[in-house]
PDB file of C-alpha atoms in Angstrom:
ATOM      1  CA  UNK A   1       1.672 -15.205  -9.989  1.00 92.00           C
ATOM      2  CA  UNK A   2       3.698 -12.130 -10.708  1.00 96.00           C
ATOM      3  CA  UNK A   3       7.241 -12.721 -11.864  1.00 98.00           C
ATOM      4  CA  UNK A   4      10.072 -10.236 -12.271  1.00 98.00           C
ATOM      5  CA  UNK A   5      13.145 -10.529 -14.462  1.00 98.00           C
ATOM      6  CA  UNK A   6      16.111  -8.166 -14.486  1.00 98.00           C
ATOM      7  CA  UNK A   7      18.143  -7.528 -17.618  1.00 98.00           C
ATOM      8  CA  UNK A   8      21.103  -5.360 -18.504  1.00 96.00           C
ATOM      9  CA  UNK A   9      24.872  -5.305 -18.861  1.00 97.00           C
ATOM     10  CA  UNK A  10      26.876  -7.243 -16.322  1.00 95.00           C
ATOM     11  CA  UNK A  11      29.942  -5.037 -16.711  1.00 98.00           C
ATOM     12  CA  UNK A  12      30.052  -1.251 -16.492  1.00 98.00           C
ATOM     13  CA  UNK A  13      33.077   1.026 -16.667  1.00 98.00           C
ATOM     14  CA  UNK A  14      33.823   3.464 -13.848  1.00 98.00           C
ATOM     15  CA  UNK A  15      32.210   6.889 -14.313  1.00 97.00           C
ATOM     16  CA  UNK A  16      29.667   5.474 -16.758  1.00 98.00           C
ATOM     17  CA  UNK A  17      25.936   4.829 -16.233  1.00 98.00           C
ATOM     18  CA  UNK A  18      24.537   1.516 -15.068  1.00 98.00           C
ATOM     19  CA  UNK A  19      21.207   0.707 -16.714  1.00 98.00           C
ATOM     20  CA  UNK A  20      18.931  -2.163 -15.778  1.00 98.00           C
ATOM     21  CA  UNK A  21      15.398  -3.096 -16.747  1.00 98.00           C
ATOM     22  CA  UNK A  22      12.898  -5.223 -14.881  1.00 98.00           C
ATOM     23  CA  UNK A  23      10.158  -6.983 -16.822  1.00 98.00           C
ATOM     24  CA  UNK A  24       6.922  -7.698 -14.959  1.00 97.00           C
ATOM     25  CA  UNK A  25       4.861 -10.678 -16.060  1.00 96.00           C
ATOM     26  CA  UNK A  26       1.778 -12.426 -14.746  1.00 95.00           C
ATOM     27  CA  UNK A  27       0.201  -9.423 -13.136  1.00 92.00           C
ATOM     28  CA  UNK A  28      -0.558  -5.745 -13.224  1.00 88.00           C
ATOM     29  CA  UNK A  29       1.753  -2.850 -12.542  1.00 91.00           C
ATOM     30  CA  UNK A  30      -1.108  -0.946 -10.937  1.00 91.00           C
ATOM     31  CA  UNK A  31      -1.232  -0.258  -7.226  1.00 92.00           C
ATOM     32  CA  UNK A  32       2.284  -1.231  -6.275  1.00 95.00           C
ATOM     33  CA  UNK A  33       5.679   0.312  -5.685  1.00 97.00           C
ATOM     34  CA  UNK A  34       8.282  -1.035  -8.068  1.00 98.00           C
ATOM     35  CA  UNK A  35      11.531  -1.246  -6.187  1.00 98.00           C
ATOM     36  CA  UNK A  36      15.256  -1.643  -6.670  1.00 98.00           C
ATOM     37  CA  UNK A  37      17.442  -3.171  -3.954  1.00 98.00           C
ATOM     38  CA  UNK A  38      21.080  -4.124  -4.233  1.00 98.00           C
ATOM     39  CA  UNK A  39      23.491  -6.389  -2.382  1.00 98.00           C
ATOM     40  CA  UNK A  40      27.269  -5.905  -2.620  1.00 98.00           C
ATOM     41  CA  UNK A  41      29.267  -9.137  -2.668  1.00 96.00           C
ATOM     42  CA  UNK A  42      29.141 -10.833   0.724  1.00 95.00           C
ATOM     43  CA  UNK A  43      27.210  -7.948   2.270  1.00 96.00           C
ATOM     44  CA  UNK A  44      23.686  -7.005   3.256  1.00 97.00           C
ATOM     45  CA  UNK A  45      20.775  -5.465   1.427  1.00 98.00           C
ATOM     46  CA  UNK A  46      20.555  -1.804   0.420  1.00 98.00           C
ATOM     47  CA  UNK A  47      17.304  -0.188  -0.648  1.00 98.00           C
ATOM     48  CA  UNK A  48      17.817   2.098  -3.647  1.00 98.00           C
ATOM     49  CA  UNK A  49      14.344   3.429  -4.352  1.00 98.00           C
ATOM     50  CA  UNK A  50      10.973   2.799  -5.909  1.00 98.00           C
ATOM     51  CA  UNK A  51       8.420   4.129  -8.338  1.00 98.00           C
ATOM     52  CA  UNK A  52       4.669   3.944  -7.894  1.00 96.00           C
ATOM     53  CA  UNK A  53       2.421   3.177 -10.834  1.00 91.00           C
ATOM     54  CA  UNK A  54       1.329   6.823 -10.612  1.00 92.00           C
ATOM     55  CA  UNK A  55       4.876   7.748 -11.593  1.00 93.00           C
ATOM     56  CA  UNK A  56       5.973   9.180  -8.245  1.00 96.00           C
ATOM     57  CA  UNK A  57       9.458   8.194  -7.158  1.00 98.00           C
ATOM     58  CA  UNK A  58      11.312   7.949  -3.857  1.00 97.00           C
ATOM     59  CA  UNK A  59      15.047   7.429  -3.640  1.00 98.00           C
ATOM     60  CA  UNK A  60      17.581   6.738  -0.941  1.00 98.00           C
ATOM     61  CA  UNK A  61      18.844  10.255  -0.137  1.00 97.00           C
ATOM     62  CA  UNK A  62      22.528   9.326  -0.363  1.00 97.00           C
ATOM     63  CA  UNK A  63      21.996   7.956  -3.899  1.00 98.00           C
ATOM     64  CA  UNK A  64      19.399  10.429  -5.092  1.00 97.00           C
ATOM     65  CA  UNK A  65      21.774  12.577  -7.142  1.00 97.00           C
ATOM     66  CA  UNK A  66      22.850   9.553  -9.218  1.00 98.00           C
ATOM     67  CA  UNK A  67      19.726   7.401  -9.439  1.00 98.00           C
ATOM     68  CA  UNK A  68      16.718   7.484 -11.747  1.00 98.00           C
ATOM     69  CA  UNK A  69      13.893   4.957 -11.689  1.00 98.00           C
ATOM     70  CA  UNK A  70      11.351   5.045 -14.492  1.00 98.00           C
ATOM     71  CA  UNK A  71       8.278   3.074 -15.479  1.00 97.00           C
ATOM     72  CA  UNK A  72       6.975   2.001 -18.882  1.00 95.00           C
ATOM     73  CA  UNK A  73       3.446   0.761 -18.293  1.00 92.00           C
ATOM     74  CA  UNK A  74       2.936  -0.075 -21.970  1.00 93.00           C
ATOM     75  CA  UNK A  75       5.732  -2.626 -21.731  1.00 94.00           C
ATOM     76  CA  UNK A  76       5.136  -3.637 -18.107  1.00 95.00           C
ATOM     77  CA  UNK A  77       8.702  -2.692 -17.326  1.00 97.00           C
ATOM     78  CA  UNK A  78      10.550  -0.430 -14.949  1.00 98.00           C
ATOM     79  CA  UNK A  79      14.145   0.654 -15.097  1.00 98.00           C
ATOM     80  CA  UNK A  80      17.067   1.783 -12.993  1.00 98.00           C
ATOM     81  CA  UNK A  81      19.866   4.123 -13.982  1.00 98.00           C
ATOM     82  CA  UNK A  82      22.826   4.851 -11.742  1.00 98.00           C
ATOM     83  CA  UNK A  83      25.230   7.444 -13.082  1.00 98.00           C
ATOM     84  CA  UNK A  84      28.912   8.012 -12.371  1.00 98.00           C
ATOM     85  CA  UNK A  85      29.413   4.501 -11.057  1.00 98.00           C
ATOM     86  CA  UNK A  86      32.398   3.407  -8.996  1.00 98.00           C
ATOM     87  CA  UNK A  87      33.545   0.067  -7.646  1.00 98.00           C
ATOM     88  CA  UNK A  88      31.246   0.643  -4.679  1.00 98.00           C
ATOM     89  CA  UNK A  89      28.290   0.149  -7.029  1.00 98.00           C
ATOM     90  CA  UNK A  90      29.339  -3.434  -7.751  1.00 98.00           C
ATOM     91  CA  UNK A  91      26.491  -5.592  -6.461  1.00 98.00           C
ATOM     92  CA  UNK A  92      23.689  -7.971  -7.220  1.00 98.00           C
ATOM     93  CA  UNK A  93      20.765  -5.766  -8.218  1.00 98.00           C
ATOM     94  CA  UNK A  94      17.264  -6.984  -7.450  1.00 98.00           C
ATOM     95  CA  UNK A  95      14.045  -5.603  -8.780  1.00 98.00           C
ATOM     96  CA  UNK A  96      11.093  -6.193  -6.519  1.00 98.00           C
ATOM     97  CA  UNK A  97       7.479  -5.343  -5.839  1.00 98.00           C
ATOM     98  CA  UNK A  98       6.566  -3.503  -2.661  1.00 97.00           C
ATOM     99  CA  UNK A  99       2.966  -3.846  -1.578  1.00 94.00           C
ATOM    100  CA  UNK A 100       1.801  -1.049   0.703  1.00 92.00           C
ATOM    101  CA  UNK A 101      -1.931  -1.580   0.425  1.00 87.00           C
ATOM    102  CA  UNK A 102      -4.248  -1.860   3.422  1.00 86.00           C
ATOM    103  CA  UNK A 103      -1.558  -1.167   6.043  1.00 86.00           C
ATOM    104  CA  UNK A 104       0.557  -3.937   4.621  1.00 89.00           C
ATOM    105  CA  UNK A 105       4.238  -3.493   3.894  1.00 91.00           C
ATOM    106  CA  UNK A 106       5.762  -6.312   1.950  1.00 93.00           C
ATOM    107  CA  UNK A 107       8.584  -6.590  -0.528  1.00 96.00           C
ATOM    108  CA  UNK A 108       6.827  -9.729  -1.594  1.00 96.00           C
ATOM    109  CA  UNK A 109       7.965 -10.443  -5.139  1.00 97.00           C
ATOM    110  CA  UNK A 110      11.599 -10.388  -6.181  1.00 98.00           C
ATOM    111  CA  UNK A 111      13.505 -10.929  -9.371  1.00 98.00           C
ATOM    112  CA  UNK A 112      16.305 -13.454  -9.352  1.00 98.00           C
ATOM    113  CA  UNK A 113      18.901 -10.681  -9.255  1.00 98.00           C
ATOM    114  CA  UNK A 114      21.532  -9.636 -11.736  1.00 98.00           C
ATOM    115  CA  UNK A 115      25.198  -9.095 -10.997  1.00 98.00           C
ATOM    116  CA  UNK A 116      26.729  -5.814 -12.062  1.00 98.00           C
ATOM    117  CA  UNK A 117      30.477  -5.363 -11.822  1.00 98.00           C
ATOM    118  CA  UNK A 118      32.089  -1.970 -12.207  1.00 98.00           C
ATOM    119  CA  UNK A 119      35.455  -2.468 -13.812  1.00 97.00           C
ATOM    120  CA  UNK A 120      37.659  -0.767 -16.355  1.00 95.00           C
TER     121      UNK A 120
ATOM    122  CA  UNK B   1      18.889   6.920   8.155  1.00 96.00           C
ATOM    123  CA  UNK B   2      17.714   4.581  10.895  1.00 97.00           C
ATOM    124  CA  UNK B   3      20.364   1.982  11.726  1.00 98.00           C
ATOM    125  CA  UNK B   4      19.203  -1.581  12.275  1.00 98.00           C
ATOM    126  CA  UNK B   5      21.626  -3.675  14.306  1.00 98.00           C
ATOM    127  CA  UNK B   6      21.059  -7.399  14.123  1.00 98.00           C
ATOM    128  CA  UNK B   7      22.444  -9.946  16.544  1.00 97.00           C
ATOM    129  CA  UNK B   8      23.971 -12.364  16.459  1.00 98.00           C
ATOM    130  CA  UNK B   9      25.620 -12.040  13.047  1.00 98.00           C
ATOM    131  CA  UNK B  10      25.721 -15.819  12.895  1.00 98.00           C
ATOM    132  CA  UNK B  11      24.648 -18.783  14.953  1.00 97.00           C
ATOM    133  CA  UNK B  12      24.894 -22.549  14.855  1.00 97.00           C
ATOM    134  CA  UNK B  13      21.858 -24.588  15.746  1.00 97.00           C
ATOM    135  CA  UNK B  14      20.447 -28.059  15.363  1.00 96.00           C
ATOM    136  CA  UNK B  15      17.233 -29.224  13.775  1.00 96.00           C
ATOM    137  CA  UNK B  16      14.488 -28.839  16.348  1.00 97.00           C
ATOM    138  CA  UNK B  17      16.156 -25.977  18.212  1.00 97.00           C
ATOM    139  CA  UNK B  18      14.381 -22.761  19.068  1.00 98.00           C
ATOM    140  CA  UNK B  19      16.201 -19.845  17.466  1.00 98.00           C
ATOM    141  CA  UNK B  20      15.823 -16.159  18.249  1.00 98.00           C
ATOM    142  CA  UNK B  21      17.272 -13.318  16.182  1.00 98.00           C
ATOM    143  CA  UNK B  22      17.238  -9.765  17.465  1.00 98.00           C
ATOM    144  CA  UNK B  23      17.137  -6.446  15.685  1.00 98.00           C
ATOM    145  CA  UNK B  24      17.672  -3.123  17.456  1.00 98.00           C
ATOM    146  CA  UNK B  25      16.767   0.141  15.767  1.00 98.00           C
ATOM    147  CA  UNK B  26      18.640   3.389  16.358  1.00 98.00           C
ATOM    148  CA  UNK B  27      15.305   5.031  17.211  1.00 98.00           C
ATOM    149  CA  UNK B  28      11.742   3.963  17.804  1.00 97.00           C
ATOM    150  CA  UNK B  29      10.132   2.507  14.688  1.00 97.00           C
ATOM    151  CA  UNK B  30       6.573   1.918  15.796  1.00 95.00           C
ATOM    152  CA  UNK B  31       6.391  -1.815  15.005  1.00 95.00           C
ATOM    153  CA  UNK B  32       7.249  -1.109  11.357  1.00 96.00           C
ATOM    154  CA  UNK B  33       9.501  -4.115  10.958  1.00 98.00           C
ATOM    155  CA  UNK B  34       9.609  -6.790   8.288  1.00 98.00           C
ATOM    156  CA  UNK B  35      11.743  -9.923   8.113  1.00 98.00           C
ATOM    157  CA  UNK B  36      13.225 -11.769   5.133  1.00 98.00           C
ATOM    158  CA  UNK B  37      14.975 -15.091   4.596  1.00 98.00           C
ATOM    159  CA  UNK B  38      17.731 -15.436   2.014  1.00 98.00           C
ATOM    160  CA  UNK B  39      19.395 -18.631   0.851  1.00 98.00           C
ATOM    161  CA  UNK B  40      22.742 -18.587  -0.972  1.00 96.00           C
ATOM    162  CA  UNK B  41      22.500 -17.356  -4.536  1.00 96.00           C
ATOM    163  CA  UNK B  42      18.793 -16.606  -4.206  1.00 98.00           C
ATOM    164  CA  UNK B  43      16.659 -13.539  -3.765  1.00 98.00           C
ATOM    165  CA  UNK B  44      15.291 -12.815  -0.302  1.00 98.00           C
ATOM    166  CA  UNK B  45      11.927 -14.245   0.642  1.00 98.00           C
ATOM    167  CA  UNK B  46       9.441 -12.131   2.563  1.00 98.00           C
ATOM    168  CA  UNK B  47       8.377 -13.649   5.908  1.00 98.00           C
ATOM    169  CA  UNK B  48       6.421 -11.131   7.925  1.00 97.00           C
ATOM    170  CA  UNK B  49       5.589  -7.454   8.449  1.00 97.00           C
ATOM    171  CA  UNK B  50       4.266  -5.122  11.155  1.00 96.00           C
ATOM    172  CA  UNK B  51       6.465  -6.962  13.650  1.00 97.00           C
ATOM    173  CA  UNK B  52       4.320 -10.081  13.821  1.00 97.00           C
ATOM    174  CA  UNK B  53       1.996 -10.462  10.819  1.00 97.00           C
ATOM    175  CA  UNK B  54       3.007 -13.613   9.001  1.00 97.00           C
ATOM    176  CA  UNK B  55       2.881 -13.690   5.214  1.00 96.00           C
ATOM    177  CA  UNK B  56       0.495 -16.206   3.746  1.00 95.00           C
ATOM    178  CA  UNK B  57       2.203 -19.548   3.238  1.00 96.00           C
ATOM    179  CA  UNK B  58       4.991 -18.948   5.751  1.00 98.00           C
ATOM    180  CA  UNK B  59       5.113 -21.755   8.321  1.00 98.00           C
ATOM    181  CA  UNK B  60       3.722 -20.953  11.743  1.00 98.00           C
ATOM    182  CA  UNK B  61       7.006 -21.905  13.405  1.00 98.00           C
ATOM    183  CA  UNK B  62       8.128 -18.405  12.398  1.00 98.00           C
ATOM    184  CA  UNK B  63       6.964 -15.594  14.633  1.00 98.00           C
ATOM    185  CA  UNK B  64       7.888 -12.028  15.363  1.00 98.00           C
ATOM    186  CA  UNK B  65       7.606  -9.768  18.370  1.00 98.00           C
ATOM    187  CA  UNK B  66       8.873  -6.527  19.777  1.00 98.00           C
ATOM    188  CA  UNK B  67       8.168  -2.874  20.261  1.00 97.00           C
ATOM    189  CA  UNK B  68       9.927   0.448  20.414  1.00 97.00           C
ATOM    190  CA  UNK B  69      13.471  -0.173  19.258  1.00 98.00           C
ATOM    191  CA  UNK B  70      13.818  -3.931  19.888  1.00 98.00           C
ATOM    192  CA  UNK B  71      12.386  -6.666  17.694  1.00 98.00           C
ATOM    193  CA  UNK B  72      12.843 -10.406  17.397  1.00 98.00           C
ATOM    194  CA  UNK B  73      12.273 -13.176  14.903  1.00 98.00           C
ATOM    195  CA  UNK B  74      11.793 -16.594  16.462  1.00 98.00           C
ATOM    196  CA  UNK B  75      11.847 -19.988  14.791  1.00 98.00           C
ATOM    197  CA  UNK B  76      10.192 -22.315  17.259  1.00 98.00           C
ATOM    198  CA  UNK B  77      11.592 -25.577  15.910  1.00 97.00           C
ATOM    199  CA  UNK B  78      14.324 -25.217  13.326  1.00 97.00           C
ATOM    200  CA  UNK B  79      13.844 -27.273  10.182  1.00 96.00           C
ATOM    201  CA  UNK B  80      16.489 -28.217   7.587  1.00 95.00           C
ATOM    202  CA  UNK B  81      15.040 -25.749   5.081  1.00 96.00           C
ATOM    203  CA  UNK B  82      15.417 -22.882   7.585  1.00 97.00           C
ATOM    204  CA  UNK B  83      19.189 -22.734   7.362  1.00 94.00           C
ATOM    205  CA  UNK B  84      19.683 -19.367   5.683  1.00 98.00           C
ATOM    206  CA  UNK B  85      20.462 -15.725   6.365  1.00 98.00           C
ATOM    207  CA  UNK B  86      17.740 -13.593   7.910  1.00 98.00           C
ATOM    208  CA  UNK B  87      17.355  -9.834   7.550  1.00 98.00           C
ATOM    209  CA  UNK B  88      15.174  -7.378   9.409  1.00 98.00           C
ATOM    210  CA  UNK B  89      13.991  -4.186   7.732  1.00 98.00           C
ATOM    211  CA  UNK B  90      12.442  -1.061   9.157  1.00 98.00           C
ATOM    212  CA  UNK B  91       9.964   0.827   7.015  1.00 96.00           C
ATOM    213  CA  UNK B  92       9.044   3.478   9.567  1.00 96.00           C
ATOM    214  CA  UNK B  93      10.992   6.131   7.688  1.00 96.00           C
ATOM    215  CA  UNK B  94      12.473   6.570   4.245  1.00 95.00           C
ATOM    216  CA  UNK B  95      14.822   5.142   3.292  1.00 96.00           C
ATOM    217  CA  UNK B  96      13.813   1.705   4.535  1.00 97.00           C
ATOM    218  CA  UNK B  97      16.916   0.103   5.994  1.00 98.00           C
ATOM    219  CA  UNK B  98      17.976  -3.463   6.598  1.00 98.00           C
ATOM    220  CA  UNK B  99      19.893  -5.089   9.379  1.00 98.00           C
ATOM    221  CA  UNK B 100      23.243  -6.648   8.603  1.00 98.00           C
ATOM    222  CA  UNK B 101      21.858 -10.169   8.552  1.00 98.00           C
ATOM    223  CA  UNK B 102      22.025 -13.265  10.748  1.00 98.00           C
ATOM    224  CA  UNK B 103      23.359 -16.443   9.213  1.00 98.00           C
ATOM    225  CA  UNK B 104      21.788 -19.561  10.705  1.00 98.00           C
ATOM    226  CA  UNK B 105      24.089 -22.527  10.207  1.00 96.00           C
ATOM    227  CA  UNK B 106      23.857 -26.210  10.977  1.00 88.00           C
ATOM    228  CA  UNK B 107      25.572 -27.285  14.191  1.00 88.00           C
TER     229      UNK B 107
END
């Protein structure tokens, strides 16, 4: 039973870089797409991007210039960095596992979410 | 990006009611639709993919249908634990995009 846990600062200053880490326990990193999704307060879900265990990344085009997702297989962790943050980046950030094996598409394991507020 | 328009944005229903939520894509998405349930303060829960393939462990009262640009999630007999917000997601193109959500409330 794979479990995910986000960690990182809950407050970030405008123009600085938001950094979050997701720890994966109870299962392997291999074969999946490790995903970040966010949800602004009272709003819907926004897909940010993912990294495959091969190291390949895919980002939402409108965020691509500010986002980096990386993977540390030795620690069973993956990370998100969002640079030059503004108030619009305030959200609950979820790490998740996307399973795209055998014609399946499922964001089937989620972390509990961590709130990040951009404020001076 | 493909826009996913969900309707209604909210609805009130009673236990035992049949509930249908609709998602319309801004272009054809070839049955590449998934649905999620989210309760307040919790992460979304994956329900189904490929329009109608139910995730293991999801009750059979949930079903999905559709084609082309129009897709639906149906709850055949609403249960107390089903009161939540539901989101559709297309994964036909990158970036995957979500609908705005449908909040199912108790009447």
